[in-house]
mmCIF file of C-alpha atoms and ligand atoms in Angstrom:
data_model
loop_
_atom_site.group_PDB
_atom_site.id
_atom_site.type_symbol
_atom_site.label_atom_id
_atom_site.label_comp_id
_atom_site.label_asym_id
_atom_site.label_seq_id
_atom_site.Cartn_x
_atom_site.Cartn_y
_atom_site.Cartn_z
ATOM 1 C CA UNK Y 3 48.520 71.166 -65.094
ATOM 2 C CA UNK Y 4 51.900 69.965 -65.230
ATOM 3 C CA UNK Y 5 54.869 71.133 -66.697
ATOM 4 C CA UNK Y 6 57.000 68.383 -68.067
ATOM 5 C CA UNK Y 7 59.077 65.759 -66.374
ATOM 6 C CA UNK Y 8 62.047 65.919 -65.056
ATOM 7 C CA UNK Y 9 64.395 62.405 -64.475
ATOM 8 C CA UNK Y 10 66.670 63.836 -61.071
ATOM 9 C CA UNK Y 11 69.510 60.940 -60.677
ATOM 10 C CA UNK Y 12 71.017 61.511 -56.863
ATOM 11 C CA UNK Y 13 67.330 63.312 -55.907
ATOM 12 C CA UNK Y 14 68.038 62.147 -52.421
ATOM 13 C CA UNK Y 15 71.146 63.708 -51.871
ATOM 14 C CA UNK Y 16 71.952 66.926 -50.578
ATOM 15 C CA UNK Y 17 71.632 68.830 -53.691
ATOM 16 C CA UNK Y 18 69.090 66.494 -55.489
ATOM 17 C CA UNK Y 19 66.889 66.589 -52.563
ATOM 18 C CA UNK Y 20 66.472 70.205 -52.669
ATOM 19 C CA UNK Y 21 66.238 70.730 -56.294
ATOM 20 C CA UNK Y 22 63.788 68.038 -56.078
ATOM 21 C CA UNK Y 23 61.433 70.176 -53.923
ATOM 22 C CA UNK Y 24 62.204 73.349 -55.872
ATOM 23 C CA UNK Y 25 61.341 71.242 -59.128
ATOM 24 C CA UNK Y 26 57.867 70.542 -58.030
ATOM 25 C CA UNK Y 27 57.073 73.274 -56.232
ATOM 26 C CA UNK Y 28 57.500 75.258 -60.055
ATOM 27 C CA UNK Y 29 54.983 72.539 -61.934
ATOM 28 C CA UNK Y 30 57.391 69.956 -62.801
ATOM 29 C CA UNK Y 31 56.838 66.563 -62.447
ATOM 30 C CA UNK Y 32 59.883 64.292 -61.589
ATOM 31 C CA UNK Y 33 60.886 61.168 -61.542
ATOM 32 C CA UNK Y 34 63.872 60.871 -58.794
ATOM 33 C CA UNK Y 35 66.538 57.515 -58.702
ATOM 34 C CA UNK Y 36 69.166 57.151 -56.100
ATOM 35 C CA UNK Y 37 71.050 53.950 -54.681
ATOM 36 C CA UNK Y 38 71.135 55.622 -51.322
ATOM 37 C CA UNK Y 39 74.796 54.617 -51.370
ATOM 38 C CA UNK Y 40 75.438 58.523 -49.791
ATOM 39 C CA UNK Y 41 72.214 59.658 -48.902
ATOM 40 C CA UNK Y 42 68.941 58.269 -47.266
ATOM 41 C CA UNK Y 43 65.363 56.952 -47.818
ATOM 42 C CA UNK Y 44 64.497 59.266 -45.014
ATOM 43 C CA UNK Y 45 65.281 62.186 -47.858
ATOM 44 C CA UNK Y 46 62.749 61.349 -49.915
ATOM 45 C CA UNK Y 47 60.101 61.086 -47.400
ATOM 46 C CA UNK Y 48 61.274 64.635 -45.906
ATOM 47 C CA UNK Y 49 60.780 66.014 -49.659
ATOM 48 C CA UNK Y 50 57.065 64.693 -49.425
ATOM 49 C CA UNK Y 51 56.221 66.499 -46.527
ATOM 50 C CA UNK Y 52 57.348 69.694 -47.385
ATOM 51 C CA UNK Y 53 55.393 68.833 -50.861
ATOM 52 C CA UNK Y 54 52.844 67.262 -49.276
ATOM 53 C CA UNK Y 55 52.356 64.771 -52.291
ATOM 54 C CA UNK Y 56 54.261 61.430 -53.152
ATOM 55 C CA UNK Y 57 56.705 61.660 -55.374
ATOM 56 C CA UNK Y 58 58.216 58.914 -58.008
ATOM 57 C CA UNK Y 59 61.210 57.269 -56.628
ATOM 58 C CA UNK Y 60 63.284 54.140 -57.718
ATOM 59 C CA UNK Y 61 66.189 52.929 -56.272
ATOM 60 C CA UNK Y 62 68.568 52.753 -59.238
ATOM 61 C CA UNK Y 63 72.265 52.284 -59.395
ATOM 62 C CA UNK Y 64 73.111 55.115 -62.400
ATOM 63 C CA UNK Y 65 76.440 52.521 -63.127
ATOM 64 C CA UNK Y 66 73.536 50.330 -63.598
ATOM 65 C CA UNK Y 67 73.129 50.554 -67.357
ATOM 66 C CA UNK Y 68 70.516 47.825 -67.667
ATOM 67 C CA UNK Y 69 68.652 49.256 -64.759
ATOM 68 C CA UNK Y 70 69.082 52.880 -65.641
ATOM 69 C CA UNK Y 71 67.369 51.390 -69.226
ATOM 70 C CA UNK Y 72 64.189 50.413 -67.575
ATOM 71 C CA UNK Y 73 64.040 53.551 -65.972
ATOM 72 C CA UNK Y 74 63.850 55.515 -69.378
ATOM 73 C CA UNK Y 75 60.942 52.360 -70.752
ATOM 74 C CA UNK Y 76 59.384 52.913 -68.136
ATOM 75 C CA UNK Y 77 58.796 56.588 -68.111
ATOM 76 C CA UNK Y 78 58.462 59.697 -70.186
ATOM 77 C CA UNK Y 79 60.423 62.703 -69.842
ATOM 78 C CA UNK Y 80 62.845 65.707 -72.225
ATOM 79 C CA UNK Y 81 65.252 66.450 -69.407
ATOM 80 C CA UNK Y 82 67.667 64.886 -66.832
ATOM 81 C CA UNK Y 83 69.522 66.646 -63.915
ATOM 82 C CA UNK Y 84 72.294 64.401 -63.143
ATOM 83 C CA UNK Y 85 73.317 64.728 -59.853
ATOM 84 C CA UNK Y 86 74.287 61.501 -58.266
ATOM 85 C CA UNK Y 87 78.242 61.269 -57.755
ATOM 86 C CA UNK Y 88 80.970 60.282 -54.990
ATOM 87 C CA UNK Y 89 82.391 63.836 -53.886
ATOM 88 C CA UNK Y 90 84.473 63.572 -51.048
ATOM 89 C CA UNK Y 91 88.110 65.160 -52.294
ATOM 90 C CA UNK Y 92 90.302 63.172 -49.779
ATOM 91 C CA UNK Y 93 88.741 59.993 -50.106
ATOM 92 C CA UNK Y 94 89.046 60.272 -54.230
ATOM 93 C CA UNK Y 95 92.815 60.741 -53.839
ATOM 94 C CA UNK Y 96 92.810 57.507 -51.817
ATOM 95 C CA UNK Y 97 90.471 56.022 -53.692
ATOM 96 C CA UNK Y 98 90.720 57.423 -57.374
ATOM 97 C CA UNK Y 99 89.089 54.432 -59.360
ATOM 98 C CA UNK Y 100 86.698 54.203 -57.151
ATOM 99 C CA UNK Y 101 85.799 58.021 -58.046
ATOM 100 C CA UNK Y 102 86.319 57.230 -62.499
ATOM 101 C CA UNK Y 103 84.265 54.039 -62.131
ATOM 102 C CA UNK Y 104 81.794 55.634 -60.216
ATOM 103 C CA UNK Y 105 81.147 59.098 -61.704
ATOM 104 C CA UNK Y 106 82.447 58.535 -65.058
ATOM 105 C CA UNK Y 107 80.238 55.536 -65.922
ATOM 106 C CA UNK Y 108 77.088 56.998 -64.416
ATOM 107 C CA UNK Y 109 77.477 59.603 -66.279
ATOM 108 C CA UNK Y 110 78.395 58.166 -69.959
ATOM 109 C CA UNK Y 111 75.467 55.740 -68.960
ATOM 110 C CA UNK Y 112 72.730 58.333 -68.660
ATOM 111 C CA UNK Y 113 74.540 60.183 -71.655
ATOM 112 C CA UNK Y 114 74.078 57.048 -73.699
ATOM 113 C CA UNK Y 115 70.685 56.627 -72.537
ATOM 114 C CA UNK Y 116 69.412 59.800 -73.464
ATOM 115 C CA UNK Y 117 71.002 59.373 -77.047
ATOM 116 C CA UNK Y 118 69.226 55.918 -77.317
ATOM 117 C CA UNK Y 119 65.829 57.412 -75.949
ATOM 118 C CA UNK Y 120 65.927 61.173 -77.655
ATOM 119 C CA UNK Y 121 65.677 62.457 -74.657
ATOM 120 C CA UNK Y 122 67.263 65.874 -75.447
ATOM 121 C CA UNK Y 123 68.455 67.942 -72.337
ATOM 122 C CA UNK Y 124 70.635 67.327 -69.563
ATOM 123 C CA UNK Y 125 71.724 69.622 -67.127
ATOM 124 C CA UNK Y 126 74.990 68.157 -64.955
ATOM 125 C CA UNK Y 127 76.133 69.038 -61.533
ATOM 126 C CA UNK Y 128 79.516 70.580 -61.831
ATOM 127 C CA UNK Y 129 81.932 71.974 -59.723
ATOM 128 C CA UNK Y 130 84.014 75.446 -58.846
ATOM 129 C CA UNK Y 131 86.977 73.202 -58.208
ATOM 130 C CA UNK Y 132 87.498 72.965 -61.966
ATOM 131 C CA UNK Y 133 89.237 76.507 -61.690
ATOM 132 C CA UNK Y 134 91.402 75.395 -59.171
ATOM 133 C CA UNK Y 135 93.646 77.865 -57.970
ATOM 134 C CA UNK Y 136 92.476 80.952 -60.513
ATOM 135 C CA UNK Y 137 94.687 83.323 -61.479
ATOM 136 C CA UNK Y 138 92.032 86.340 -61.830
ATOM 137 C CA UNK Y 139 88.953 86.466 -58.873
ATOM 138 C CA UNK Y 140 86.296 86.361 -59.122
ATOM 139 C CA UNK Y 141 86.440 83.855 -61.939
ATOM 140 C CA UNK Y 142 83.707 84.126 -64.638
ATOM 141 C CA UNK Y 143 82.625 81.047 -66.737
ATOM 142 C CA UNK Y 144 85.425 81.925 -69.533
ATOM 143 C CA UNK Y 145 88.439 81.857 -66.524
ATOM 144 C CA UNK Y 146 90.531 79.259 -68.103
ATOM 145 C CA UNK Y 147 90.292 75.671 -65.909
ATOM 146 C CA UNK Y 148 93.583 74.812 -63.882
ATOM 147 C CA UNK Y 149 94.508 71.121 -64.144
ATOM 148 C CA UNK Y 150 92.483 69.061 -61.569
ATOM 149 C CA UNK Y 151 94.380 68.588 -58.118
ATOM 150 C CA UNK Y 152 92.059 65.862 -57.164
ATOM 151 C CA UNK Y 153 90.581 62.783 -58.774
ATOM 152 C CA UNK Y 154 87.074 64.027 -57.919
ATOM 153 C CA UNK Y 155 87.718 67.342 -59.319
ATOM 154 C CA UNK Y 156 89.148 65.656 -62.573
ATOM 155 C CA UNK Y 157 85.756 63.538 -62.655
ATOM 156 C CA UNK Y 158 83.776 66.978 -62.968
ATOM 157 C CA UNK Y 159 86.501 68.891 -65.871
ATOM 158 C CA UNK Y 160 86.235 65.258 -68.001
ATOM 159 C CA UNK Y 161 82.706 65.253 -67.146
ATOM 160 C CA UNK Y 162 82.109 68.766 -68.462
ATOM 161 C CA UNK Y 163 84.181 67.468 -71.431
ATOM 162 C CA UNK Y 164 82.179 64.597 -72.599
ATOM 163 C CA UNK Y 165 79.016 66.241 -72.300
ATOM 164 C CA UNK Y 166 80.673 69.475 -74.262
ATOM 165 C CA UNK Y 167 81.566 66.714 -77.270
ATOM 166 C CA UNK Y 168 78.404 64.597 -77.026
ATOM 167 C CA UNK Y 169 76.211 68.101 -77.489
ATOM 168 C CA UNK Y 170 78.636 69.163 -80.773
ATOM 169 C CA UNK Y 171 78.188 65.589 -82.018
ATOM 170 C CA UNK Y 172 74.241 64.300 -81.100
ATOM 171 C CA UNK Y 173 72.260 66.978 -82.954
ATOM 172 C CA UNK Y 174 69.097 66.602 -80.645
ATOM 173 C CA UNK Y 175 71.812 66.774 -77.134
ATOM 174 C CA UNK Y 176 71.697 70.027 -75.251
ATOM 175 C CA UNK Y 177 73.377 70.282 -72.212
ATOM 176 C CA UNK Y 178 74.474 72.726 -69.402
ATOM 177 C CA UNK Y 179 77.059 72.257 -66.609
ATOM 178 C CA UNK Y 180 75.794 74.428 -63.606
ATOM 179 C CA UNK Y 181 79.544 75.174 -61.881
ATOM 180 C CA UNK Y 182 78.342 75.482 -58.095
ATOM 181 C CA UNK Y 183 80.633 76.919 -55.526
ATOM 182 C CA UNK Y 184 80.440 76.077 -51.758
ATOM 183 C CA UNK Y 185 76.923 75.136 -50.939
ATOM 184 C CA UNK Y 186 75.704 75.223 -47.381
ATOM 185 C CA UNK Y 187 72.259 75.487 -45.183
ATOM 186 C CA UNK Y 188 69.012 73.594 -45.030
ATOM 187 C CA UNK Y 189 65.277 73.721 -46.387
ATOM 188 C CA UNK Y 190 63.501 76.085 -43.464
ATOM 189 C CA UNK Y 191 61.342 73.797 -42.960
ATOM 190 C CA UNK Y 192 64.133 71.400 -41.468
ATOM 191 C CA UNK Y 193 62.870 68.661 -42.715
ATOM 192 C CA UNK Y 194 66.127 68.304 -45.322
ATOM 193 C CA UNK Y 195 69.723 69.001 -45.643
ATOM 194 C CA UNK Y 196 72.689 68.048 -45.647
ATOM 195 C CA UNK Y 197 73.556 64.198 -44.162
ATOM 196 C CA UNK Y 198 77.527 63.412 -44.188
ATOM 197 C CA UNK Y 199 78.449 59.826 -43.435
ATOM 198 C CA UNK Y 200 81.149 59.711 -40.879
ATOM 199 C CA UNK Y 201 83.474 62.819 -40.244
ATOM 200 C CA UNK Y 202 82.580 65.457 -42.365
ATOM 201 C CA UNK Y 203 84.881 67.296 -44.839
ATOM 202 C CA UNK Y 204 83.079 70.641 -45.549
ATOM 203 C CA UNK Y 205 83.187 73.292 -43.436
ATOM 204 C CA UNK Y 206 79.732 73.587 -42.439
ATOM 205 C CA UNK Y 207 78.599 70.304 -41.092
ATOM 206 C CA UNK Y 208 82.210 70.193 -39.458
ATOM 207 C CA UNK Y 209 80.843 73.526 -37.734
ATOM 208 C CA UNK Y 210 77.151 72.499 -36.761
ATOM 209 C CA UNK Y 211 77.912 68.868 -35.760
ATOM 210 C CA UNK Y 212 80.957 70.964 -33.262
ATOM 211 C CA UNK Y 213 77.799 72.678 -32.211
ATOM 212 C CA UNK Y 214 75.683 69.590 -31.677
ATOM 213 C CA UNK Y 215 78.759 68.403 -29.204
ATOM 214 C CA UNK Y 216 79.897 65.704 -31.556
ATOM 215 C CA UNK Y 217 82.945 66.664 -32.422
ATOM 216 C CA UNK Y 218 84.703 68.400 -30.028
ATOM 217 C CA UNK Y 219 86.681 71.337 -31.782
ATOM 218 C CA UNK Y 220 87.079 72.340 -35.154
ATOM 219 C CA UNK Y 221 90.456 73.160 -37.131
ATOM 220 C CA UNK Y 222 90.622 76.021 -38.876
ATOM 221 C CA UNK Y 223 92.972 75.373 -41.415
ATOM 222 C CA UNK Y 224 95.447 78.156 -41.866
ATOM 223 C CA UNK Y 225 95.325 82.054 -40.807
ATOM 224 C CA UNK Y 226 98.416 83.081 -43.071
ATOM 225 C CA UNK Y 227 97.084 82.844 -46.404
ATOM 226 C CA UNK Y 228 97.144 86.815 -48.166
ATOM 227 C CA UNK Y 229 93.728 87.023 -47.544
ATOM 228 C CA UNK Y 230 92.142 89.864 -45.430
ATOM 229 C CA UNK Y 231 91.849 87.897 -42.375
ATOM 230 C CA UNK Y 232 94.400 84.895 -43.286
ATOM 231 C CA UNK Y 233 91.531 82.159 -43.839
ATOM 232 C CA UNK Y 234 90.432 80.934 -47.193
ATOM 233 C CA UNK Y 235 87.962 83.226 -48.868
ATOM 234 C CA UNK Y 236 84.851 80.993 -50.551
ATOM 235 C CA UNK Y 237 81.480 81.615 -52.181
ATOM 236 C CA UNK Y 238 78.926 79.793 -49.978
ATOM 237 C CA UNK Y 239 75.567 79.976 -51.496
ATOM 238 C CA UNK Y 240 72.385 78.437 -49.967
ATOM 239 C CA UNK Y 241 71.530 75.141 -51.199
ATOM 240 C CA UNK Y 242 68.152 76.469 -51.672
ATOM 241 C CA UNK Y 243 69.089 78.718 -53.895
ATOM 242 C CA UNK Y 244 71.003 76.524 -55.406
ATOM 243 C CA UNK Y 245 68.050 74.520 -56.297
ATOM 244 C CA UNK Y 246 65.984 77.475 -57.910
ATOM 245 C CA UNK Y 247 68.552 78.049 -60.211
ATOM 246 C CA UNK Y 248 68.263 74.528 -61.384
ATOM 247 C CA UNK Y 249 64.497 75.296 -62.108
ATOM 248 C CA UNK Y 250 65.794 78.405 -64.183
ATOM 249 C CA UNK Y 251 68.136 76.083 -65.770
ATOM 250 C CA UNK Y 252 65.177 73.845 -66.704
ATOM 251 C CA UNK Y 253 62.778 75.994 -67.570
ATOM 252 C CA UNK Y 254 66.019 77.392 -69.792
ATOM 253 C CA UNK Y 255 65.722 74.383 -71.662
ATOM 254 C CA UNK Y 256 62.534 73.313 -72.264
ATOM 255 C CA UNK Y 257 61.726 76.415 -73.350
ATOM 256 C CA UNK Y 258 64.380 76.152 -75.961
ATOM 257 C CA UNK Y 259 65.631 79.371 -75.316
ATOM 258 C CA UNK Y 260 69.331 78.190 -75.205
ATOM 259 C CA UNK Y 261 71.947 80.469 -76.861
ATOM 260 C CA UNK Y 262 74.283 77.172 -77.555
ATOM 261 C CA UNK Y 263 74.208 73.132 -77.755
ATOM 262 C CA UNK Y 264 75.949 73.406 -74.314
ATOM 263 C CA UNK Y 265 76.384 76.207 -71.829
ATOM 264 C CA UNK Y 266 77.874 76.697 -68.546
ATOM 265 C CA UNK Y 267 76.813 78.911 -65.101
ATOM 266 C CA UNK Y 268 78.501 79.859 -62.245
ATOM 267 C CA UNK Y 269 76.449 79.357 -59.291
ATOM 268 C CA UNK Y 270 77.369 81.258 -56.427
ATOM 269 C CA UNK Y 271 76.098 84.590 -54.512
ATOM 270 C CA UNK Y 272 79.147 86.932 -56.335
ATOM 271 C CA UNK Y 273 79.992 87.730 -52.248
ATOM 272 C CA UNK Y 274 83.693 86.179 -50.843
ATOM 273 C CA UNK Y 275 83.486 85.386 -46.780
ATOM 274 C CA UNK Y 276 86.377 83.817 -44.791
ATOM 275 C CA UNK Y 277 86.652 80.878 -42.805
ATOM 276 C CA UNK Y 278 86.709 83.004 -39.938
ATOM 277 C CA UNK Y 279 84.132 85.246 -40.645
ATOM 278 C CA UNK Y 280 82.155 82.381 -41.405
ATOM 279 C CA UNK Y 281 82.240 81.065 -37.574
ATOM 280 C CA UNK Y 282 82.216 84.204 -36.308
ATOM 281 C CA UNK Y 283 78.395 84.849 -38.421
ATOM 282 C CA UNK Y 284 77.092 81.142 -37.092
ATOM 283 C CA UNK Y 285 78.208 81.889 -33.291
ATOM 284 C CA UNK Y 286 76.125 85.325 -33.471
ATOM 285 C CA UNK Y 287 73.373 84.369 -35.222
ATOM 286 C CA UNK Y 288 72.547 81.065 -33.236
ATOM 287 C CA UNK Y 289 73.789 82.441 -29.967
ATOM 288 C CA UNK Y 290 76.771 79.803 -28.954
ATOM 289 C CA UNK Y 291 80.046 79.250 -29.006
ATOM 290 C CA UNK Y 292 82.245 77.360 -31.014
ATOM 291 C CA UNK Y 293 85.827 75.764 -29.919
ATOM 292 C CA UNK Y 294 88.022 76.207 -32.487
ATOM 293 C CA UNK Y 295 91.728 75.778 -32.974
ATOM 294 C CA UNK Y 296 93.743 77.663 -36.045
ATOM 295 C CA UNK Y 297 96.163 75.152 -37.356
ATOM 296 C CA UNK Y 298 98.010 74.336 -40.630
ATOM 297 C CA UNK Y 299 96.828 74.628 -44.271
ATOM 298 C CA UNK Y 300 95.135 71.713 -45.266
ATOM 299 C CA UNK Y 301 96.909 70.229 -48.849
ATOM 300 C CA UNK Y 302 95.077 71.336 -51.927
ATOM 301 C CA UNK Y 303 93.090 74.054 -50.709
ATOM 302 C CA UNK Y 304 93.064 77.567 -52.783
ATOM 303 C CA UNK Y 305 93.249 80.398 -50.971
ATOM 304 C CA UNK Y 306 90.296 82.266 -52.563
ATOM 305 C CA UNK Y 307 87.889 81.557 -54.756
ATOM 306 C CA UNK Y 308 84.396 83.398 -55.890
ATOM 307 C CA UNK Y 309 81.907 83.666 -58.869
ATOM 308 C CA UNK Y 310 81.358 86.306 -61.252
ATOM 309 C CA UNK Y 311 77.231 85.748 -60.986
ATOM 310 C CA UNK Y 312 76.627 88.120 -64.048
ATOM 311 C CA UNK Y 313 75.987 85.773 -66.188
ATOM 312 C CA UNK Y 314 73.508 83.222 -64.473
ATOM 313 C CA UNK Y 315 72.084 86.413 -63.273
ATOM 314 C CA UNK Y 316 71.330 87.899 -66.585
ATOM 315 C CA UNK Y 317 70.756 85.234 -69.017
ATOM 316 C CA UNK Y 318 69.135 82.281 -66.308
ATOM 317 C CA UNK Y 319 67.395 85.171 -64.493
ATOM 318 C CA UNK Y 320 68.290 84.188 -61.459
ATOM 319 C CA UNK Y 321 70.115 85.660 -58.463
ATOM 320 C CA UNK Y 322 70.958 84.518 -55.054
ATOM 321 C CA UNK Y 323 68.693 85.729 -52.593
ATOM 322 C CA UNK Y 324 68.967 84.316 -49.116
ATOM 323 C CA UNK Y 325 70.864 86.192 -46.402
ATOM 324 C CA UNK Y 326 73.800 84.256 -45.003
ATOM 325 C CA UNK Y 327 72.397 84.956 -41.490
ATOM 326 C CA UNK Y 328 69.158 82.864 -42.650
ATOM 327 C CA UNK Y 329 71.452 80.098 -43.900
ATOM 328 C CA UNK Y 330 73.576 79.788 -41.451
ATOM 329 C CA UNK Y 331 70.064 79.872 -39.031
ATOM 330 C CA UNK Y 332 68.954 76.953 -40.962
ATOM 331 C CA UNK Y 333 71.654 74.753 -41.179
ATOM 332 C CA UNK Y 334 72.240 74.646 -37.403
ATOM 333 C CA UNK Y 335 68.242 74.035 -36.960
ATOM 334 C CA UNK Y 336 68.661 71.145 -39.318
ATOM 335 C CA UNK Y 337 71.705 69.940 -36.946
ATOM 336 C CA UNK Y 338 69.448 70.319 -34.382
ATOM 337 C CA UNK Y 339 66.262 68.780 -35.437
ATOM 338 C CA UNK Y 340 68.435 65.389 -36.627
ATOM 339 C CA UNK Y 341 70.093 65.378 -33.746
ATOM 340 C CA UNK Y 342 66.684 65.755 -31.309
ATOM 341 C CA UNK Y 343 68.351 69.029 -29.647
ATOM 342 C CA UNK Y 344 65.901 71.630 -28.749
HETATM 343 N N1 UFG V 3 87.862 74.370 -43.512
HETATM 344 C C1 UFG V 3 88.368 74.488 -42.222
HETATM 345 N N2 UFG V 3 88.104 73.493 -41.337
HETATM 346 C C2 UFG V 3 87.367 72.401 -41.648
HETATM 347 C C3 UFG V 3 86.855 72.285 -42.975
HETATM 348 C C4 UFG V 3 87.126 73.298 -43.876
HETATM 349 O O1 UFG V 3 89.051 75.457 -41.891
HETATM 350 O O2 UFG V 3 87.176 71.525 -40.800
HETATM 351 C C5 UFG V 3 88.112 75.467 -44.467
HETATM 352 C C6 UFG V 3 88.874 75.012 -45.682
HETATM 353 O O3 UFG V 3 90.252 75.092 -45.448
HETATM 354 C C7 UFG V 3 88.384 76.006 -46.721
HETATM 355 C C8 UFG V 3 86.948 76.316 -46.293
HETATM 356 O O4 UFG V 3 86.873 75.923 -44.934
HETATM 357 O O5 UFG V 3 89.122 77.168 -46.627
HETATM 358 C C9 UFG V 3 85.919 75.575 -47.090
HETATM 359 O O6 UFG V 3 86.239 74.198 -47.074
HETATM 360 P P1 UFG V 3 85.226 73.092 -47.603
HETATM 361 O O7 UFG V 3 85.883 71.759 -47.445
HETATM 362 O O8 UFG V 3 83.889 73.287 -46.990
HETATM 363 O O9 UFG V 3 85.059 73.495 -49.105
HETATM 364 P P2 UFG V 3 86.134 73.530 -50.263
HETATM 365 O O10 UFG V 3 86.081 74.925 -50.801
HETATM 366 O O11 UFG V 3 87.446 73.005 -49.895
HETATM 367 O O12 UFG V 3 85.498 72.425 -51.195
HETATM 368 C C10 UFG V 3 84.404 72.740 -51.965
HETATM 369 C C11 UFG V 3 83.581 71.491 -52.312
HETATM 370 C C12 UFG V 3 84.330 70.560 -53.192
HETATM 371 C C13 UFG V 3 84.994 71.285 -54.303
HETATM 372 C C14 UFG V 3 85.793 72.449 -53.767
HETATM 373 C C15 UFG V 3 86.474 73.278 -54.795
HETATM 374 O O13 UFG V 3 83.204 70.791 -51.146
HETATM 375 O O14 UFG V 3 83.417 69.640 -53.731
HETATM 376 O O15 UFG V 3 84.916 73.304 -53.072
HETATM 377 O O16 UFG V 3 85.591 74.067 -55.466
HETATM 378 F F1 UFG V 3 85.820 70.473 -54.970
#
């Protein structure tokens, strides 16, 4: 028996794709939509192998609002996890319309959707960028927001913001923003993770693809920050993890346990690690060497940043669980696997 049905929009992303695996593997049902416009149809078979099941998939532009109708005619279900979004920083200060168009109007659509359809819960993909440069670490969900330094991160605080006055204002919305920090690593199976198009902004795939010889060094960007070591301090949790608290999230909701019309969790392991510390974890525990160069800051970045876990931990029930070692394991044998490197 089933539990209900989840509608996952971006299930074939990085994130989605995961959660999309975790979703099942708990007794939901789901019905995933992508566009592929970041992500791959190769995701969604790699989630049906590790399930070993088909699951429902439609390709489905979310800006789509006709489309994204027929997807809510067409099937029955209380709760959407909206995932799909443009997140690449730089490109959205390049590029900002592109980013407001994009994630803004996905967004409102599936928003209005659910109001048309009474479909009640919605659980959105949020970011730790939204605290920006925090004056008090780690930050806990009632650390004021700093103003957004990037169009993308501004997507995610007016995001938050919409769905924060759509729950006060549609009696039957609920809604919680799930505030993830820096997620990294790979199913174990290897049969999903994370796919960047072109050269990759995040730390991690900038480290494994160095690893997989296809870029040649990586930059470590700045040593003098008042940090312990002088790199940037960050929250990685495993993207596995990352999808079971999802599930909590869920199972928060159609249980109707929620405290409020619209709640908010930091989701990160509680634990800071440098950039440097980082590296020096994913050269021990894979057994190799990376090339790496320490040069400038990079614009925009905060020096630290981690999450006060207590409260996912204590009202979600969930905790992270997976040893960095394991995650860092995984994300290289990912690398490897879609690379064909044995
Ligand atoms: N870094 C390097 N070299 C690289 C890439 C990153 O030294 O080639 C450093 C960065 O300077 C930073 C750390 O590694 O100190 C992490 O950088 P990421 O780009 O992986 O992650 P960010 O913390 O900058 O960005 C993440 C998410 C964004 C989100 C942001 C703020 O990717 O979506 O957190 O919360 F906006």
């Amino acid at each position: 028996m089933s539990k209900e049905t989840v509608l996952i929009s971006g299930g074939a992303g990085y994130i989605g794709s995961h959660t999309t695996v975790a979703l099942v593997e708990a007794g939901y049902d789901v019905v995933v939509i992508d566009n592929f416009s970041n992500s791959e149809a190769g995701a969604i078979e790699g989630v049906e192998k590790i399930l070993g099941r088909k699951i429902t998939f439609e390709k489905i532009d979310t800006c789509d609002k006709d489309a994204l109708r027929g997807v809510f005619e067409r099937h029955q279900f209380n709760t959407v996890i909206h995932f799909a979004a443009y997140k690449a920083v730089g490109e959205s200060m390049a590029e900002p319309l592109k980013y407001y168009q994009n994630n803004l109007v996905s967004f409102m659509n599936i928003v209005e959707m659910m109001k048309e359809f009474n479909r009640p819960s919605i659980l959105f993909s949020s970011s730790a960028t939204v605290y920006g440069d925090a004056e008090t670490l780690p930050v806990t969900e009632q650390t004021p927001r700093q103003p957004a330094t990037s169009p993308y991160g501004n997507t995610k605080q007016i995001a938050e913001d919409i769905l924060r006055d759509c729950c006060r204002a549609y009696e039957r919305l609920y809604g919680i923003a799930l505030r993830y920090f820096n997620p990294i690593g790979a199913h174990p199976s290897a049969l999903i993770g994370e796919l960047p198009r072109g050269v990759p902004n995040n730390l991690l795939p900038f480290v494994t693809q160095t690893a997989a010889g296809i870029r040649e060094r990586l930059s470590v960007f700045g040593n003098d920050y008042d940090t312990p070591d002088g790199t940037c301090l960050r929250d990685y949790i495993d993207v596995v993890d990352l999808a079971k608290a999802h599930v909590a999230a869920v199972d928060r909701m159609t249980a109707g346990k929620m405290d409020e019309k619209y709640e908010i969790f930091n989701v990160g392991t509680g634990s800071p690690v440098s950039v440097l510390e980082l590296l020096t974890r994913f050269e021990a525990v894979n057994d190799l060497k990376l090339p790496y160069t320490i040069v400038g800051r990079r614009p925009g970045d905060v020096p630290a940043v981690w999450a006060d876990t207590s409260y996912a931990n204590k009202v979600l029930g969930w905790k992270a669980e997976r040893p960095l070692d394991d995650t860092l394991r995984a994300a290289w044998a990912w690398e490897k696997r879609i690379r064909n490197i044995k």
